[in-house]
């Protein structure tokens, strides 16, 4: 039986963030305050929640590399990637409906920040 696959995407991202916390810790030392604040903003802003819902996030439990195109997806935070994917984000390709891109937690947050309405 499949359990909880369609959870709230914000909660999924939060869970991903927690799952990656160990890995993120290192990176967080460099960008800590900013990242945490950004994530809080992300998770609490209704506009951002709406945006995240369009992401179609799924959690990644197997070992996968991050598929983020950092210099395009979040040009302000190119160095944050830790390459350990914790979620996938469904991106529309316009052809087959979409492709699931694996993202590490820092990249997921950075993308969310980069796409925040009225940033
Ligand atoms: Zn990235
Ligand atoms: Zn990444």
Coordinates of C-alpha atoms and ligand atoms in Angstrom, one line a residue:
X1 CA 0.0 0.0 0.0
X2 CA 1.2 3.4 -0.9
X3 CA 1.0 5.9 2.0
X4 CA 0.9 9.6 2.0
X5 CA 2.1 10.1 -1.6
X6 CA -0.1 13.1 -2.2
X7 CA 0.8 15.1 0.9
X8 CA 0.7 18.8 1.1
X9 CA 3.7 20.0 -1.0
X10 CA 4.8 22.5 1.6
X11 CA 4.9 19.8 4.2
X12 CA 6.7 17.6 1.7
X13 CA 9.3 20.3 1.2
X14 CA 9.6 20.7 5.0
X15 CA 10.1 17.0 5.4
X16 CA 12.6 17.0 2.6
X17 CA 14.4 19.8 4.4
X18 CA 14.5 17.9 7.6
X19 CA 15.6 14.7 5.9
X20 CA 18.5 16.7 4.4
X21 CA 19.2 18.6 7.5
X22 CA 22.4 16.7 8.2
X23 CA 23.7 17.4 4.7
X24 CA 22.3 20.9 4.7
X25 CA 24.0 21.7 8.0
X26 CA 27.4 22.2 6.3
X27 CA 26.0 24.4 3.7
X28 CA 23.9 26.2 6.1
X29 CA 26.9 27.4 8.0
X30 CA 27.7 29.5 5.0
X31 CA 24.3 30.9 4.3
X32 CA 22.5 29.9 7.5
X33 CA 20.4 32.9 8.5
X34 CA 19.4 33.8 4.9
X35 CA 18.4 30.2 4.1
X36 CA 16.4 29.6 7.2
X37 CA 14.6 32.9 6.9
X38 CA 13.9 32.2 3.2
X39 CA 12.5 28.8 4.0
X40 CA 10.3 30.2 6.7
X41 CA 9.0 32.8 4.3
X42 CA 8.4 30.1 1.7
X43 CA 6.5 27.8 4.0
X44 CA 4.3 30.5 5.6
X45 CA 3.4 32.8 2.7
X46 CA 0.1 31.8 1.0
X47 CA 1.3 33.0 -2.3
X48 CA 4.3 30.9 -2.1
X49 CA 2.3 27.9 -1.0
X50 CA 0.2 28.3 -4.1
X51 CA 3.3 28.5 -6.2
X52 CA 4.7 25.4 -4.5
X53 CA 1.6 23.5 -5.2
X54 CA 2.2 23.8 -8.8
X55 CA 5.6 22.2 -8.3
X56 CA 4.1 18.7 -7.8
X57 CA 6.8 17.8 -5.3
X58 CA 7.6 14.2 -4.6
X59 CA 10.1 13.0 -2.0
X60 CA 13.2 11.1 -3.1
X61 CA 14.4 8.3 -0.8
X62 CA 16.9 6.8 -3.1
X63 CA 20.3 8.2 -3.8
X64 CA 20.0 10.6 -6.7
X65 CA 22.1 13.5 -7.9
X66 CA 20.5 17.0 -8.0
X67 CA 19.3 17.8 -11.4
X68 CA 19.0 21.6 -10.8
X69 CA 20.3 24.0 -13.4
X70 CA 21.6 26.3 -10.7
X71 CA 22.9 29.1 -12.9
X72 CA 19.5 29.4 -14.5
X73 CA 17.1 28.4 -11.8
X74 CA 18.5 30.4 -9.0
X75 CA 21.3 32.6 -10.3
X76 CA 21.6 34.5 -7.0
X77 CA 22.5 31.3 -5.1
X78 CA 24.6 29.2 -7.5
X79 CA 26.9 27.8 -4.9
X80 CA 24.3 26.3 -2.6
X81 CA 23.9 22.9 -4.3
X82 CA 24.9 19.9 -2.3
X83 CA 24.0 17.5 -5.1
X84 CA 22.0 15.2 -2.8
X85 CA 18.5 15.1 -4.2
X86 CA 15.7 15.0 -1.6
X87 CA 12.7 15.9 -3.8
X88 CA 11.6 15.9 -7.4
X89 CA 9.9 18.7 -9.0
X90 CA 7.6 18.3 -11.9
X91 CA 8.6 20.7 -14.7
X92 CA 6.3 21.2 -17.7
X93 CA 8.0 20.4 -20.9
X94 CA 5.1 21.2 -23.2
X95 CA 5.4 17.8 -24.9
X96 CA 4.7 14.8 -22.6
X97 CA 3.3 16.9 -19.8
X98 CA 6.4 17.1 -17.8
X99 CA 9.6 15.7 -16.4
X100 CA 10.5 15.1 -12.8
X101 CA 13.7 16.9 -11.9
X102 CA 15.5 15.8 -8.7
X103 CA 16.5 18.6 -6.5
X104 CA 18.6 18.9 -3.3
X105 CA 17.1 20.8 -0.4
X106 CA 19.2 23.9 -0.8
X107 CA 18.3 24.1 -4.5
X108 CA 14.7 23.6 -3.8
X109 CA 14.7 26.4 -1.4
X110 CA 16.8 28.6 -3.6
X111 CA 14.4 28.0 -6.5
X112 CA 11.5 28.8 -4.3
X113 CA 13.1 32.0 -3.3
X114 CA 14.0 32.9 -6.8
X115 CA 10.4 32.4 -7.9
X116 CA 8.9 34.1 -5.0
X117 CA 6.2 36.5 -6.2
X118 CA 7.3 40.1 -5.9
X119 CA 10.7 39.0 -4.6
Ligands
LIG1 ZN1 20.5 24.5 -8.0
LIG2 ZN1 21.2 21.1 -6.0

